[in-house]
Amino acid sequence: MNVEEEVQRLEEEIKRLGKLQDDGSFKVTFGVLFNDDRCANIFEALVGTLRAAKKRKVVSYDGELLLQGVHDNVEITLKPTTATATATATAT
């Protein structure tokens, strides 16, 4: 799996595990992602995939490197896509 595919899979998992926000974004904590069995099976290096997604401005979170335990409560935000933002605006 290449980096682009992993980032796309990460988006899907954040949508599955996260909570939809009013602006169309999704939020999930690092601990929830890290401890999820499905994510553990998909991502060999979750932290690396998160960093690649952050570099591509797909997600945002505080800090550079997330570590299990220490950063379990750090919120990861999947930025809204145009389609998600439009659907959220239409629903409200």
PDB file of C-alpha atoms in Angstrom:
ATOM      1  CA  MET A   1       0.000   0.000   0.000  1.00  0.00           C
ATOM      2  CA  ASN A   2       1.447   3.389  -0.943  1.00  0.00           C
ATOM      3  CA  VAL A   3       1.249   6.549   1.168  1.00  0.00           C
ATOM      4  CA  GLU A   4      -1.745   7.997  -0.700  1.00  0.00           C
ATOM      5  CA  GLU A   5      -3.718   4.775  -0.164  1.00  0.00           C
ATOM      6  CA  GLU A   6      -2.802   4.728   3.534  1.00  0.00           C
ATOM      7  CA  VAL A   7      -3.911   8.340   3.981  1.00  0.00           C
ATOM      8  CA  GLN A   8      -7.207   7.509   2.264  1.00  0.00           C
ATOM      9  CA  ARG A   9      -7.704   4.492   4.562  1.00  0.00           C
ATOM     10  CA  LEU A  10      -6.888   6.710   7.546  1.00  0.00           C
ATOM     11  CA  GLU A  11      -9.638   9.106   6.473  1.00  0.00           C
ATOM     12  CA  GLU A  12     -12.111   6.200   6.369  1.00  0.00           C
ATOM     13  CA  GLU A  13     -11.087   5.006   9.842  1.00  0.00           C
ATOM     14  CA  ILE A  14     -11.324   8.478  11.379  1.00  0.00           C
ATOM     15  CA  LYS A  15     -14.827   8.787   9.926  1.00  0.00           C
ATOM     16  CA  ARG A  16     -15.714   5.359  11.364  1.00  0.00           C
ATOM     17  CA  LEU A  17     -14.324   6.024  14.845  1.00  0.00           C
ATOM     18  CA  GLY A  18     -14.659   9.794  15.124  1.00  0.00           C
ATOM     19  CA  LYS A  19     -17.496  12.165  15.842  1.00  0.00           C
ATOM     20  CA  LEU A  20     -18.887  14.420  13.127  1.00  0.00           C
ATOM     21  CA  GLN A  21     -18.537  18.104  13.998  1.00  0.00           C
ATOM     22  CA  ASP A  22     -20.821  20.966  12.977  1.00  0.00           C
ATOM     23  CA  ASP A  23     -18.298  22.171  10.385  1.00  0.00           C
ATOM     24  CA  GLY A  24     -18.188  18.769   8.635  1.00  0.00           C
ATOM     25  CA  SER A  25     -14.903  17.680  10.169  1.00  0.00           C
ATOM     26  CA  PHE A  26     -14.453  14.510  12.226  1.00  0.00           C
ATOM     27  CA  LYS A  27     -12.596  14.319  15.551  1.00  0.00           C
ATOM     28  CA  VAL A  28     -11.083  11.288  17.238  1.00  0.00           C
ATOM     29  CA  THR A  29      -8.425  10.919  19.903  1.00  0.00           C
ATOM     30  CA  PHE A  30      -5.099   9.271  19.173  1.00  0.00           C
ATOM     31  CA  GLY A  31      -5.763   6.647  21.845  1.00  0.00           C
ATOM     32  CA  VAL A  32      -8.990   5.532  20.167  1.00  0.00           C
ATOM     33  CA  LEU A  33      -7.233   5.182  16.804  1.00  0.00           C
ATOM     34  CA  PHE A  34      -4.147   3.505  18.237  1.00  0.00           C
ATOM     35  CA  ASN A  35      -6.090   0.975  20.321  1.00  0.00           C
ATOM     36  CA  ASP A  36      -8.587   0.003  17.625  1.00  0.00           C
ATOM     37  CA  ASP A  37      -8.022  -3.571  16.387  1.00  0.00           C
ATOM     38  CA  ARG A  38      -9.005  -2.777  12.809  1.00  0.00           C
ATOM     39  CA  CYS A  39      -6.562   0.146  12.644  1.00  0.00           C
ATOM     40  CA  ALA A  40      -3.830  -2.025  14.145  1.00  0.00           C
ATOM     41  CA  ASN A  41      -4.350  -4.527  11.315  1.00  0.00           C
ATOM     42  CA  ILE A  42      -4.432  -1.890   8.564  1.00  0.00           C
ATOM     43  CA  PHE A  43      -1.581   0.420   9.527  1.00  0.00           C
ATOM     44  CA  GLU A  44       1.914  -0.901  10.124  1.00  0.00           C
ATOM     45  CA  ALA A  45       3.009   2.568  11.203  1.00  0.00           C
ATOM     46  CA  LEU A  46       0.002   4.614  12.310  1.00  0.00           C
ATOM     47  CA  VAL A  47       2.168   7.506  13.505  1.00  0.00           C
ATOM     48  CA  GLY A  48       3.890   7.686  10.112  1.00  0.00           C
ATOM     49  CA  THR A  49       0.560   7.661   8.291  1.00  0.00           C
ATOM     50  CA  LEU A  50      -0.729  10.444  10.562  1.00  0.00           C
ATOM     51  CA  ARG A  51       2.370  12.530   9.859  1.00  0.00           C
ATOM     52  CA  ALA A  52       1.941  12.011   6.099  1.00  0.00           C
ATOM     53  CA  ALA A  53      -1.736  13.033   6.358  1.00  0.00           C
ATOM     54  CA  LYS A  54      -0.803  16.116   8.393  1.00  0.00           C
ATOM     55  CA  LYS A  55       1.836  17.095   5.836  1.00  0.00           C
ATOM     56  CA  ARG A  56      -0.846  16.828   3.115  1.00  0.00           C
ATOM     57  CA  LYS A  57      -3.171  18.968   5.275  1.00  0.00           C
ATOM     58  CA  VAL A  58      -5.776  16.185   5.485  1.00  0.00           C
ATOM     59  CA  VAL A  59      -5.668  16.071   9.298  1.00  0.00           C
ATOM     60  CA  SER A  60      -4.527  18.380  12.055  1.00  0.00           C
ATOM     61  CA  TYR A  61      -3.349  17.747  15.600  1.00  0.00           C
ATOM     62  CA  ASP A  62      -1.081  19.383  18.151  1.00  0.00           C
ATOM     63  CA  GLY A  63       2.543  18.337  18.154  1.00  0.00           C
ATOM     64  CA  GLU A  64       4.772  16.540  15.693  1.00  0.00           C
ATOM     65  CA  LEU A  65       5.119  13.020  17.056  1.00  0.00           C
ATOM     66  CA  LEU A  66       2.347  11.155  18.869  1.00  0.00           C
ATOM     67  CA  LEU A  67       3.244   8.412  21.336  1.00  0.00           C
ATOM     68  CA  GLN A  68       0.924   5.821  22.836  1.00  0.00           C
ATOM     69  CA  GLY A  69       0.005   6.552  26.426  1.00  0.00           C
ATOM     70  CA  VAL A  70       1.492  10.027  26.556  1.00  0.00           C
ATOM     71  CA  HIS A  71      -0.678  11.417  23.737  1.00  0.00           C
ATOM     72  CA  ASP A  72      -3.795   9.229  23.982  1.00  0.00           C
ATOM     73  CA  ASN A  73      -6.018  12.283  24.598  1.00  0.00           C
ATOM     74  CA  VAL A  74      -4.695  14.365  21.684  1.00  0.00           C
ATOM     75  CA  GLU A  75      -7.536  15.154  19.291  1.00  0.00           C
ATOM     76  CA  ILE A  76      -6.979  14.401  15.628  1.00  0.00           C
ATOM     77  CA  THR A  77      -9.216  16.381  13.293  1.00  0.00           C
ATOM     78  CA  LEU A  78     -10.027  15.139   9.813  1.00  0.00           C
ATOM     79  CA  LYS A  79     -10.569  18.343   7.883  1.00  0.00           C
ATOM     80  CA  PRO A  80     -13.900  18.558   6.060  1.00  0.00           C
ATOM     81  CA  THR A  81     -14.021  17.831   2.370  1.00  0.00           C
ATOM     82  CA  THR A  82     -16.172  20.014   0.145  1.00  0.00           C
ATOM     83  CA  ALA A  83     -18.803  17.248  -0.129  1.00  0.00           C
ATOM     84  CA  THR A  84     -18.956  16.699   3.652  1.00  0.00           C
ATOM     85  CA  ALA A  85     -19.173  20.408   4.399  1.00  0.00           C
ATOM     86  CA  THR A  86     -21.972  20.857   1.839  1.00  0.00           C
ATOM     87  CA  ALA A  87     -23.948  17.892   3.220  1.00  0.00           C
ATOM     88  CA  THR A  88     -23.566  19.182   6.779  1.00  0.00           C
ATOM     89  CA  ALA A  89     -24.670  22.696   5.791  1.00  0.00           C
ATOM     90  CA  THR A  90     -27.676  21.300   3.915  1.00  0.00           C
ATOM     91  CA  ALA A  91     -28.729  19.107   6.858  1.00  0.00           C
ATOM     92  CA  THR A  92     -28.798  22.043   9.297  1.00  0.00           C
TER      93      THR A  92
END
